[in-house]
């Protein structure tokens, strides 16, 4: 459901003239569906891979901890939480400027350049020897959004090249290839014919009035003063407290570490990180498909928040001394709920905010303000609270999800009324 948006100024020399009747575009049309499949096959593999590299780092530091990161670097207690938080500090500071640069310059160059920066900083992380070095690298890693490779396989590399297993986490990027693989804006995409470019641009205009336009600072100001943009940001803030490291902390402290203490090897404990992500991926795919079929997003975000809240309540009522199947089910419930909600809400402003510059700033604001919640989530899951089943952090987490639920309901009601008034 789209919100009202400002339309971009006409370019003096548009590269493509859209002559088709935009009102006649039918999403079920065979030609349209073939076009979208072509776009998907050209965009999704490389962009998904880049995002995967970006995402794995923030999750894999927990696996690196199991492989001896804190022991080798001398990081103890709450200082580990501080290292986690510093990643998000750098992320929050640079997210908006990075998206403005993306709009002003060529994404075909900018995105691979960022990926190359991730790789360089990640290599530096592999040679960290002390706490100060870890703090510095985590901050700059946040600014560059570094990505890693799979933790279980990395653990098998212990001793390779004279390095401990955790130190291999940062290696293995493919940024150089991205310079040739990442396409530009629709009107410049080399894999599209002129007719396909015109049709795709018309679809984009029909969906969100968001075709290519010149960068103007007024669009930045519009994003900063739009109450819906702030609502999207606060919505992610509620979910982000539990995203990334916060959920990883639950898993590491309540599950993996406990299993290690009762004799399960570290490598086997690493494998326990797979099912939550696998279940979350399935839930995201199903929810995204249903949201597309019924053209409804808010109801699925609300459902995801409720599932996460129920999972936390059940965790509060569970005795962590006896980690049985029930607690495993509760942990999976939390992960599936929060991850699914994150996937749906992060794409919401991209669908409703236009033109492109305003959209880019809106998405950056959403992530920056949202990740302030991630910082809170990292800092509240402290080792000294583990003896009390993390009761206080769980309660705070429930509060964040309730807040996100309320914001979602408000956005849903506001957009429904706005749509009815048209």
Short mmCIF file of C-alpha atoms in Angstrom, two decimals:
data_model
loop_
_atom_site.label_atom_id
_atom_site.label_comp_id
_atom_site.label_asym_id
_atom_site.label_seq_id
_atom_site.Cartn_x
_atom_site.Cartn_y
_atom_site.Cartn_z
CA UNK A 1 0.00 0.00 0.00
CA UNK A 2 1.69 3.17 -1.13
CA UNK A 3 1.80 6.51 0.56
CA UNK A 4 1.54 9.86 -1.27
CA UNK A 5 4.89 10.97 -2.60
CA UNK A 6 6.37 13.96 -4.32
CA UNK A 7 7.24 13.45 -7.96
CA UNK A 8 10.68 14.17 -9.31
CA UNK A 9 11.47 17.06 -11.63
CA UNK A 10 11.69 16.18 -15.32
CA UNK A 11 15.19 15.79 -16.67
CA UNK A 12 16.15 18.07 -19.51
CA UNK A 13 17.54 15.18 -21.53
CA UNK A 14 16.01 11.93 -20.35
CA UNK A 15 17.91 8.91 -21.69
CA UNK A 16 14.68 6.97 -22.36
CA UNK A 17 11.33 8.31 -23.58
CA UNK A 18 8.46 6.38 -22.00
CA UNK A 19 5.64 6.40 -24.52
CA UNK A 20 3.43 3.55 -23.28
CA UNK A 21 0.22 4.13 -21.39
CA UNK A 22 1.28 3.54 -17.80
CA UNK A 23 -2.26 2.91 -16.61
CA UNK A 24 -2.46 -0.13 -18.89
CA UNK A 25 0.41 -1.98 -17.26
CA UNK A 26 -0.85 -5.33 -16.03
CA UNK A 27 1.27 -7.15 -13.46
CA UNK A 28 -0.09 -10.47 -14.70
CA UNK A 29 0.83 -9.79 -18.29
CA UNK A 30 3.10 -12.49 -19.73
CA UNK A 31 5.57 -9.97 -21.12
CA UNK A 32 5.79 -8.18 -17.79
CA UNK A 33 6.41 -11.39 -15.92
CA UNK A 34 9.15 -12.39 -18.36
CA UNK A 35 10.74 -8.97 -17.95
CA UNK A 36 10.72 -9.20 -14.15
CA UNK A 37 12.22 -12.69 -14.26
CA UNK A 38 15.00 -11.31 -16.45
CA UNK A 39 15.64 -8.46 -14.01
CA UNK A 40 15.60 -10.86 -11.06
CA UNK A 41 18.12 -13.22 -12.63
CA UNK A 42 20.48 -10.34 -13.43
CA UNK A 43 20.18 -8.44 -10.14
CA UNK A 44 19.45 -10.85 -7.32
CA UNK A 45 22.46 -13.23 -7.51
CA UNK A 46 25.16 -10.56 -7.23
CA UNK A 47 23.27 -8.23 -4.87
CA UNK A 48 22.23 -11.10 -2.62
CA UNK A 49 25.83 -12.30 -2.51
CA UNK A 50 27.09 -8.84 -1.58
CA UNK A 51 24.48 -8.53 1.18
CA UNK A 52 25.30 -12.04 2.40
CA UNK A 53 28.94 -11.07 2.83
CA UNK A 54 27.81 -7.94 4.65
CA UNK A 55 25.45 -9.80 6.96
CA UNK A 56 27.60 -12.78 7.89
CA UNK A 57 30.18 -10.67 9.70
CA UNK A 58 27.86 -9.28 12.33
CA UNK A 59 26.51 -12.78 13.03
CA UNK A 60 29.78 -14.69 12.81
CA UNK A 61 31.59 -12.87 15.59
CA UNK A 62 29.63 -15.10 17.96
CA UNK A 63 31.03 -18.13 16.16
CA UNK A 64 34.49 -16.56 16.27
CA UNK A 65 34.05 -16.25 20.03
CA UNK A 66 33.48 -19.99 20.24
CA UNK A 67 36.64 -20.52 18.18
CA UNK A 68 38.73 -18.58 20.72
CA UNK A 69 38.52 -14.92 19.69
CA UNK A 70 38.16 -13.56 23.23
CA UNK A 71 40.88 -15.84 24.60
CA UNK A 72 43.40 -14.98 21.89
CA UNK A 73 42.79 -11.23 22.12
CA UNK A 74 42.34 -10.95 25.90
CA UNK A 75 38.82 -9.53 25.62
CA UNK A 76 36.76 -10.47 28.66
CA UNK A 77 33.30 -9.89 30.11
CA UNK A 78 31.41 -6.78 29.06
CA UNK A 79 34.28 -5.65 26.82
CA UNK A 80 33.12 -8.22 24.28
CA UNK A 81 29.72 -6.50 24.24
CA UNK A 82 31.47 -3.17 23.72
CA UNK A 83 33.28 -4.58 20.69
CA UNK A 84 29.94 -5.68 19.27
CA UNK A 85 28.39 -2.27 19.88
CA UNK A 86 31.24 -0.40 18.18
CA UNK A 87 30.37 -2.11 14.91
CA UNK A 88 26.92 -0.51 14.98
CA UNK A 89 28.33 2.88 16.00
CA UNK A 90 30.30 3.05 12.76
CA UNK A 91 27.31 1.71 10.85
CA UNK A 92 24.95 4.36 12.23
CA UNK A 93 27.34 7.24 11.54
CA UNK A 94 28.05 6.41 7.91
CA UNK A 95 24.82 4.86 6.60
CA UNK A 96 23.12 8.10 5.47
CA UNK A 97 26.24 9.63 3.83
CA UNK A 98 26.93 6.34 2.03
CA UNK A 99 23.44 6.26 0.52
CA UNK A 100 23.71 9.88 -0.60
CA UNK A 101 26.98 9.03 -2.34
CA UNK A 102 25.26 6.03 -3.95
CA UNK A 103 22.71 8.38 -5.51
CA UNK A 104 25.26 10.95 -6.65
CA UNK A 105 27.64 8.44 -8.19
CA UNK A 106 27.48 5.22 -10.17
CA UNK A 107 26.22 2.18 -8.18
CA UNK A 108 28.21 -0.05 -10.52
CA UNK A 109 31.36 1.51 -9.03
CA UNK A 110 30.22 2.48 -5.53
CA UNK A 111 28.83 -0.88 -4.36
CA UNK A 112 31.90 -2.94 -5.37
CA UNK A 113 34.16 -0.25 -3.87
CA UNK A 114 32.37 -0.65 -0.55
CA UNK A 115 32.75 -4.41 -0.82
CA UNK A 116 36.46 -4.01 -1.48
CA UNK A 117 36.70 -1.82 1.63
CA UNK A 118 34.93 -4.54 3.62
CA UNK A 119 37.56 -7.01 2.48
CA UNK A 120 40.49 -4.78 3.42
CA UNK A 121 39.17 -4.09 6.92
CA UNK A 122 38.25 -7.74 7.34
CA UNK A 123 41.80 -8.81 6.54
CA UNK A 124 42.99 -6.41 9.24
CA UNK A 125 40.61 -8.08 11.69
CA UNK A 126 42.34 -11.40 11.07
CA UNK A 127 45.56 -9.99 12.54
CA UNK A 128 44.07 -8.42 15.67
CA UNK A 129 46.09 -9.38 18.76
CA UNK A 130 44.55 -7.33 21.60
CA UNK A 131 41.41 -5.62 22.85
CA UNK A 132 42.25 -2.16 21.48
CA UNK A 133 42.83 -3.62 18.03
CA UNK A 134 39.51 -5.47 18.12
CA UNK A 135 37.68 -2.30 19.17
CA UNK A 136 39.23 -0.28 16.32
CA UNK A 137 38.62 -2.90 13.67
CA UNK A 138 35.01 -3.46 14.73
CA UNK A 139 34.30 0.27 14.42
CA UNK A 140 35.82 0.53 10.95
CA UNK A 141 34.18 -2.75 9.99
CA UNK A 142 30.86 -1.10 10.74
CA UNK A 143 31.70 1.82 8.47
CA UNK A 144 32.59 -0.50 5.62
CA UNK A 145 29.98 -3.24 6.33
CA UNK A 146 32.34 -6.17 6.01
CA UNK A 147 31.16 -9.73 5.28
CA UNK A 148 32.49 -13.15 6.18
CA UNK A 149 32.27 -16.75 5.07
CA UNK A 150 30.55 -19.64 6.83
CA UNK A 151 31.54 -20.19 10.45
CA UNK A 152 31.50 -23.97 10.57
CA UNK A 153 33.87 -24.31 7.61
CA UNK A 154 36.08 -21.55 9.03
CA UNK A 155 36.42 -23.42 12.31
CA UNK A 156 37.94 -26.32 10.36
CA UNK A 157 40.73 -23.94 9.29
CA UNK A 158 42.22 -23.75 12.78
CA UNK A 159 46.01 -23.68 12.41
CA UNK A 160 45.98 -23.04 8.66
CA UNK A 161 48.61 -20.48 7.77
CA UNK A 162 49.65 -20.27 11.41
CA UNK A 163 46.38 -18.53 12.30
CA UNK A 164 43.67 -19.61 14.77
CA UNK A 165 40.34 -20.65 13.28
CA UNK A 166 38.50 -17.43 14.18
CA UNK A 167 41.10 -15.31 12.37
CA UNK A 168 40.08 -16.84 9.05
CA UNK A 169 36.58 -15.39 9.35
CA UNK A 170 37.40 -12.22 7.36
CA UNK A 171 38.98 -13.82 4.27
CA UNK A 172 37.35 -14.64 0.96
CA UNK A 173 35.72 -11.70 -0.82
CA UNK A 174 34.87 -11.22 -4.47
CA UNK A 175 34.67 -7.44 -4.68
CA UNK A 176 36.67 -7.15 -7.90
CA UNK A 177 34.18 -9.27 -9.85
CA UNK A 178 31.35 -7.02 -8.66
CA UNK A 179 32.72 -4.11 -10.72
CA UNK A 180 31.60 -6.03 -13.83
CA UNK A 181 28.55 -7.77 -12.36
CA UNK A 182 26.64 -4.93 -10.67
CA UNK A 183 24.33 -3.16 -13.17
CA UNK A 184 23.40 0.52 -13.20
CA UNK A 185 20.01 2.26 -13.21
CA UNK A 186 17.23 0.69 -15.37
CA UNK A 187 17.76 3.09 -18.28
CA UNK A 188 21.46 2.12 -18.41
CA UNK A 189 21.15 -1.64 -17.84
CA UNK A 190 23.07 -3.39 -20.62
CA UNK A 191 21.08 -6.62 -20.29
CA UNK A 192 17.80 -4.88 -21.24
CA UNK A 193 16.56 -3.94 -24.70
CA UNK A 194 15.23 -0.43 -25.35
CA UNK A 195 11.65 -1.70 -25.19
CA UNK A 196 12.33 -3.51 -21.92
CA UNK A 197 13.91 -0.39 -20.42
CA UNK A 198 10.86 1.68 -21.32
CA UNK A 199 8.50 -0.92 -19.92
CA UNK A 200 10.46 -1.28 -16.69
CA UNK A 201 10.68 2.49 -16.13
CA UNK A 202 6.93 2.75 -16.68
CA UNK A 203 6.37 0.04 -14.06
CA UNK A 204 8.56 1.90 -11.59
CA UNK A 205 6.66 5.14 -12.18
CA UNK A 206 3.36 3.31 -11.76
CA UNK A 207 4.51 1.71 -8.48
CA UNK A 208 6.12 4.65 -6.70
CA UNK A 209 6.80 7.62 -9.00
CA UNK A 210 10.46 6.74 -8.60
CA UNK A 211 12.24 6.97 -11.94
CA UNK A 212 15.77 8.29 -12.34
CA UNK A 213 16.24 11.94 -11.48
CA UNK A 214 19.04 14.38 -10.81
CA UNK A 215 20.34 14.61 -7.26
CA UNK A 216 18.85 17.55 -5.36
CA UNK A 217 19.29 18.44 -1.71
CA UNK A 218 15.59 19.27 -1.43
CA UNK A 219 14.85 15.54 -1.58
CA UNK A 220 17.19 15.00 1.36
CA UNK A 221 15.29 17.65 3.32
CA UNK A 222 11.99 16.04 2.37
CA UNK A 223 13.14 12.73 3.80
CA UNK A 224 14.33 14.35 7.03
CA UNK A 225 10.96 16.07 7.56
CA UNK A 226 8.62 13.26 6.47
CA UNK A 227 6.84 11.74 9.48
CA UNK A 228 6.37 8.43 7.66
CA UNK A 229 10.11 8.12 7.06
CA UNK A 230 10.65 8.52 10.80
CA UNK A 231 7.95 5.94 11.47
CA UNK A 232 9.75 3.43 9.25
CA UNK A 233 12.95 4.16 11.18
CA UNK A 234 11.32 3.70 14.58
CA UNK A 235 9.71 0.48 13.39
CA UNK A 236 13.11 -0.98 12.54
CA UNK A 237 14.47 0.37 15.83
CA UNK A 238 11.98 -1.83 17.66
CA UNK A 239 12.95 -4.92 15.70
CA UNK A 240 16.69 -4.15 15.49
CA UNK A 241 17.13 -4.39 19.24
CA UNK A 242 16.72 -8.08 18.64
CA UNK A 243 18.35 -8.33 15.25
CA UNK A 244 21.95 -9.22 14.46
CA UNK A 245 24.05 -9.65 17.58
CA UNK A 246 21.22 -9.43 20.13
CA UNK A 247 19.66 -12.62 18.88
CA UNK A 248 23.11 -14.12 18.48
CA UNK A 249 23.77 -13.37 22.13
CA UNK A 250 20.67 -15.30 23.16
CA UNK A 251 21.80 -18.26 21.13
CA UNK A 252 25.43 -18.22 22.20
CA UNK A 253 24.79 -17.77 25.93
CA UNK A 254 21.69 -19.91 26.37
CA UNK A 255 22.53 -22.69 23.96
CA UNK A 256 25.98 -22.99 22.41
CA UNK A 257 27.99 -22.18 25.55
CA UNK A 258 25.88 -24.47 27.68
CA UNK A 259 26.35 -27.34 25.28
CA UNK A 260 30.08 -26.74 25.31
CA UNK A 261 30.11 -26.95 29.11
CA UNK A 262 28.42 -30.36 29.10
CA UNK A 263 30.91 -31.84 26.67
CA UNK A 264 29.73 -31.01 23.16
CA UNK A 265 32.68 -29.94 21.02
CA UNK A 266 32.94 -26.39 19.70
CA UNK A 267 32.60 -27.58 16.11
CA UNK A 268 29.32 -29.32 16.94
CA UNK A 269 28.11 -26.23 18.80
CA UNK A 270 28.77 -24.19 15.66
CA UNK A 271 26.30 -26.38 13.76
CA UNK A 272 23.55 -25.36 16.17
CA UNK A 273 23.60 -21.91 14.56
CA UNK A 274 22.30 -23.35 11.28
CA UNK A 275 18.65 -24.31 12.10
CA UNK A 276 17.53 -20.84 13.30
CA UNK A 277 18.79 -19.20 10.12
CA UNK A 278 17.35 -21.98 7.94
CA UNK A 279 13.91 -21.70 9.57
CA UNK A 280 14.04 -17.91 9.31
CA UNK A 281 14.86 -18.10 5.59
CA UNK A 282 11.85 -20.35 5.00
CA UNK A 283 9.55 -18.07 7.00
CA UNK A 284 10.83 -14.99 5.16
CA UNK A 285 10.23 -16.59 1.75
CA UNK A 286 6.69 -17.67 2.65
CA UNK A 287 5.76 -14.33 4.26
CA UNK A 288 7.19 -12.30 1.39
CA UNK A 289 5.25 -14.38 -1.12
CA UNK A 290 2.00 -14.05 0.83
CA UNK A 291 2.53 -10.30 1.28
CA UNK A 292 2.99 -9.98 -2.48
CA UNK A 293 -0.03 -12.12 -3.33
CA UNK A 294 -2.39 -10.26 -0.99
CA UNK A 295 -0.69 -6.87 -1.37
CA UNK A 296 -0.50 -6.57 2.41
CA UNK A 297 2.67 -6.08 4.41
CA UNK A 298 1.67 -4.67 7.80
CA UNK A 299 -0.35 -7.69 8.91
CA UNK A 300 2.64 -9.99 8.39
CA UNK A 301 4.97 -7.65 10.29
CA UNK A 302 2.47 -7.59 13.15
CA UNK A 303 2.28 -11.39 13.08
CA UNK A 304 6.07 -11.66 13.15
CA UNK A 305 6.28 -9.36 16.18
CA UNK A 306 3.64 -11.39 18.01
CA UNK A 307 5.50 -14.64 17.30
CA UNK A 308 8.73 -13.11 18.64
CA UNK A 309 6.97 -11.79 21.76
CA UNK A 310 5.46 -15.21 22.47
CA UNK A 311 8.90 -16.78 22.04
CA UNK A 312 10.44 -14.42 24.61
CA UNK A 313 7.61 -15.02 27.07
CA UNK A 314 8.17 -18.77 26.78
CA UNK A 315 11.92 -18.28 27.27
CA UNK A 316 11.20 -16.35 30.47
CA UNK A 317 9.16 -19.28 31.72
CA UNK A 318 11.82 -21.88 30.84
CA UNK A 319 14.49 -23.27 33.14
CA UNK A 320 17.77 -22.74 31.28
CA UNK A 321 19.54 -25.35 33.39
CA UNK A 322 17.70 -28.03 31.41
CA UNK A 323 18.00 -27.18 27.74
CA UNK A 324 15.44 -29.49 26.22
CA UNK A 325 13.45 -29.55 23.01
CA UNK A 326 10.94 -27.03 24.33
CA UNK A 327 13.54 -24.31 24.84
CA UNK A 328 15.02 -25.03 21.43
CA UNK A 329 11.55 -24.49 19.97
CA UNK A 330 11.21 -21.17 21.82
CA UNK A 331 14.57 -19.93 20.52
CA UNK A 332 13.57 -20.86 16.97
CA UNK A 333 10.29 -19.00 17.44
CA UNK A 334 12.10 -15.80 18.47
CA UNK A 335 14.55 -15.96 15.57
CA UNK A 336 11.88 -16.72 12.97
CA UNK A 337 9.61 -13.94 14.19
CA UNK A 338 12.25 -11.22 14.35
CA UNK A 339 14.06 -12.11 11.12
CA UNK A 340 10.79 -12.30 9.16
CA UNK A 341 9.64 -8.94 10.49
CA UNK A 342 13.00 -7.39 9.63
CA UNK A 343 12.89 -8.61 6.03
CA UNK A 344 9.39 -7.22 5.47
CA UNK A 345 9.89 -3.85 7.15
CA UNK A 346 13.25 -3.06 5.57
CA UNK A 347 11.73 -3.15 2.08
CA UNK A 348 8.68 -1.09 3.05
CA UNK A 349 10.09 2.44 2.49
CA UNK A 350 11.68 1.30 -0.77
CA UNK A 351 8.18 0.58 -2.03
CA UNK A 352 6.44 3.71 -0.74
CA UNK A 353 8.98 6.55 -0.77
CA UNK A 354 9.92 8.47 -3.92
CA UNK A 355 11.77 9.95 -5.75
CA UNK A 356 15.06 8.06 -5.69
CA UNK A 357 17.11 10.48 -3.61
CA UNK A 358 14.42 10.76 -0.95
CA UNK A 359 14.06 6.98 -0.97
CA UNK A 360 17.81 6.47 -0.57
CA UNK A 361 17.92 8.83 2.42
CA UNK A 362 14.79 7.26 3.90
CA UNK A 363 16.27 3.77 3.74
CA UNK A 364 19.54 5.03 5.24
CA UNK A 365 17.68 6.77 8.07
CA UNK A 366 15.71 3.62 8.74
CA UNK A 367 18.85 1.53 9.08
CA UNK A 368 20.81 4.13 11.08
CA UNK A 369 18.08 4.84 13.62
CA UNK A 370 17.16 1.18 13.69
CA UNK A 371 20.69 0.11 14.51
CA UNK A 372 20.66 2.33 17.58
CA UNK A 373 18.30 -0.36 18.82
CA UNK A 374 20.87 -2.99 17.87
CA UNK A 375 23.43 -1.19 20.04
CA UNK A 376 21.00 -1.35 22.95
CA UNK A 377 20.39 -5.03 22.29
CA UNK A 378 24.10 -5.81 22.35
CA UNK A 379 24.72 -3.95 25.59
CA UNK A 380 21.78 -5.36 27.57
CA UNK A 381 22.75 -9.01 27.02
CA UNK A 382 25.63 -8.94 29.47
CA UNK A 383 27.33 -12.06 30.88
CA UNK A 384 26.60 -11.05 34.48
CA UNK A 385 22.86 -11.33 33.80
CA UNK A 386 23.08 -14.91 32.54
CA UNK A 387 22.59 -16.40 36.01
CA UNK A 388 19.06 -14.95 36.10
CA UNK A 389 18.14 -16.49 32.71
CA UNK A 390 18.63 -13.07 31.08
CA UNK A 391 15.27 -12.15 32.55
CA UNK A 392 15.79 -8.38 32.41
CA UNK A 393 17.11 -8.33 28.79
CA UNK A 394 14.24 -10.57 27.68
CA UNK A 395 11.69 -8.21 29.23
CA UNK A 396 13.34 -5.21 27.55
CA UNK A 397 13.28 -7.12 24.26
CA UNK A 398 9.55 -7.74 24.63
CA UNK A 399 9.08 -4.01 25.21
CA UNK A 400 10.94 -3.19 22.00
CA UNK A 401 8.82 -5.62 19.98
CA UNK A 402 5.61 -4.22 21.48
CA UNK A 403 6.81 -0.75 20.46
CA UNK A 404 7.45 -2.01 16.91
CA UNK A 405 3.99 -3.58 16.83
CA UNK A 406 2.36 -0.27 17.83
CA UNK A 407 4.29 1.64 15.14
CA UNK A 408 3.24 -0.92 12.52
CA UNK A 409 -0.43 -0.57 13.47
CA UNK A 410 -0.13 3.23 13.26
CA UNK A 411 1.46 3.04 9.80
CA UNK A 412 -1.21 0.62 8.64
CA UNK A 413 -4.07 2.80 9.87
CA UNK A 414 -2.55 6.00 8.45
CA UNK A 415 -1.94 4.48 5.01
CA UNK A 416 -5.39 2.91 4.90
CA UNK A 417 -7.03 6.27 5.61
CA UNK A 418 -4.79 8.03 3.10
CA UNK A 419 -5.61 5.48 0.43
CA UNK A 420 -9.35 5.78 1.11
CA UNK A 421 -9.15 9.58 0.80
CA UNK A 422 -7.72 9.43 -2.72
#
